[in-house]
Amino acid sequence: MADSPEIPTHYDFGEVEGRWQRTWRDEENYFDPASPKPGYVIDTPPPYPTGNFHIGNALNWCYIDFIARYKRMRGYNVMFPQGWDCHGLPTEVKVEETYHITKNDVSRDEFRRMCRELTGKNIALMRSTMRRLGFSTDWSHEYITMLPEYYTKTQRSFLQMFHRGYIYQSEHPVNFCTRCETAIAYAEVTYEDRKTSLHHFDFDGVEIGTTRPELLAACVAVAVHPGDERFRSLDGRKLRVPFFGHQVPVIRDEAVDPTFGTGAVMICTFGDKQDVHWWKQHGLPLRKAIDRQGRMTGIAGGYEGKRVEESRAAIVGDMEKAGILKGQRQLEQRVGTCWRCKTPIEILSGRQWFVRVKPDEILKAAREISWIPEHMLIRLENWVTQMEWDWCISRQRIFATPIPAWSCRKCHAIILPDEEDLPVDPTEQQPKRPCPSCGSHDAVGEEDVLDTWMDSSISVLHVTGWDGTGAPPLFPAQLRPQGHDIIRTWACYTILRSVALTGQKPWDDILVNGMVLGEDGFKMSKSRGNIIAPEEILAKYGADAFRQWGAGGAATGSDIMFNWNDVVAASRFQTKLWNIARFALLQLDDAARSEATPVTALADRWLLSRLSDTVAEVTQAMEEYQFDRALRAIREFAWNVLADEYIELVKGRLYAKGGDRAGAGRALAITLDTLCRLLAPFLPHFSEEICRHLAPDAGSVHHQPWAEFSFSDPEATRDGGRLVRLASELRRYKHEQGLALNAPFGSVTVYGLQAVEDAGDLGRALNATVEWRTEAPRLERVVKEVRFHRAVIGPALRKQAGAFMEAVKQLPPEALEAPPSTLRIGDDEVPVPPGSYTPVFSYRIEGAAVDVVTIGDAVVAIRRGS
């Protein structure tokens, strides 16, 4: 607790942040279902528990915490839950690496136990970092997707979507990662530019170009363009596949590009998505040449068992030996790869489970949601309108939610459990009821598991209280915060599932943040060596400096480049703020803390007017999720308005006894209290520390209302602005003249402005006597000296330069101001070169020498030493 009146000279972020983190209680952030306050539910992203809460996570959670803290102060009953999306391949791989096993070396149950144990340890590590960052998480609403209470809901949603026609099982080509040995969804395919070779070879008398010669065994047709006359002789023919001997038809199709390769292409099952389209369109047979481990199957003959790359090299070599290889050339190719391991995907046909994608439903709901920034909606629209396949949700792995289904061994019908029987694991349990089609009790449990997105895409249903019966009581949530990289997965799938299960949109708003780039401008990655861990930043500069970096680094939705200089600047701002706050706190007496103390001096009213503008700006920015704009407004006010302008102007009044010192103190107390509230969402530890020094008995700043301060005084805004500008410009002038800022400055007369009652602030700030006059000054201008420009005179007059300058000095003042066209030097009439000299003037008023400075509409005359 910050109960001591002693205010440390220096701000120790480590001591302060650690103390407040030990003081705060989780219960203070719990959502209260019985509260009369309006609810504000955040559908927080459940991160994958790698054990490393990376800087991208940290940025996203900074945004969420800014919102959660702000909304609580605005009177909302906020739910800021924390979930953990546990299932998936990365954990399986890590377990295999840790224990030096494969998933097949132990039982499914033992392997899952190992995965759960590792996940639990990783969650604990990530929780620790999140607490260190000062996030106000509602830990009473923590959920872990690998626990039965959560994945029961995943299975329940599966059953309901199956019965509503959204989920089906079908033999269909799918994207498959042969390294991960599982199907993956279309959205999980990433594309990379890679070099490959185009091989030209003789295909039963027809030259064909292919990048996948290893798929010859899977060739089911040759295709040419309908208008390509070069292949007219092939109409109605069948061609024999080299090395494998089976015959395939020649078909004509508009999709063939006659300019690529030789104009004739193989159709194989499957080299790419176009092959799938042709296979469906022309009713072609299915030949499976590659298995789930990425090895050639029995139909590949002598190449059976070889890896794809080995088989490719072997077949090309055999083509060369057989004399049918006509040529090769390199080309750039966009290759679909697994999102996880970057292995080129294969398209394999198998029996899989799918969610039916209904673009119109998704787009209708998406357009009912407010997208921040707005253009992120376009990304979703583009994705949904170009989706060509339904969402494949079955995975050939172990650590995931079991698909709650069996297959009847007798009639192959699908057998599903009742919802009250959930959760189930069909690999360990038998159905409680016989096959609905034939009555058999002999069933085979489904071994495939669900895509982990099937878990996380019901996060909003879970946190809003879904029990499987219609829309949950808190649905839809008010906000979904997430990165733009998962719009096509998490955002899209959540909208799809919410519509399917409730008929409604999942959230009111979706806030999309950008990615964090390394200092080199590239996405952070181990291979580039540009990863910065949040813990490293926390150790050097603390949580509040990191949070400032997150708020101010870029506009919401934009990628943000990490830069140590930005964190250093944030830390320096905290030091500046501490010095401001410490100065202000030391000025506060009982009168300053009393609400009854009037604020009447011009500078004080000007400060409160500017503070009111800042509150309005910050509040609007927070409502619009523009955290960079909000923090920038706070920084500019605190640093420029409060410290550099106001405090420097009224410091003399604060140090003086009597007068209107109390009014200045009151203005400072109001300002400091308001700043604490504005800063609370961004700098929770710092603002808490200042608040406790300011008002030890007021409780936490995070339990106080948002700053609602409003002060309208147009006269103070206008005249105070002039006063502040005069003080600032004259202090600058004083410095430029080589004078200490506290040195006597004589008398200052301000002409051209209405007299301002400034409580003596300007005179004290300048250490001068100040007089205000509305009339214009009666200035007497006198030429003090002449400055010659030798670079002009020398080349123009050469030997006459010296005599020319002496002649100029003898000119009367009026001739110096309006130079003649010529000057007589001896017997010569010499032209006066343009720009050859400049008269320097001094000024007098009523016979006394003065310095004259023009500031806006005012002319200021300074009599030094008087």
Coordinates of C-alpha atoms in Angstrom, one line a residue, residues 24-31 137-140 703:
W24 CA -4.4 -6.7 -6.3
R25 CA -6.9 -9.6 -5.9
D26 CA -8.3 -11.7 -8.8
E27 CA -11.8 -11.3 -7.3
E28 CA -11.7 -7.6 -8.1
N29 CA -12.0 -8.5 -11.8
Y30 CA -14.7 -11.2 -11.6
F31 CA -17.8 -10.9 -13.7
T137 CA -8.2 -11.2 -16.4
D138 CA -11.3 -12.7 -15.0
W139 CA -9.7 -16.0 -13.8
S140 CA -13.1 -17.2 -12.6
H703 CA -12.6 1.0 -9.0

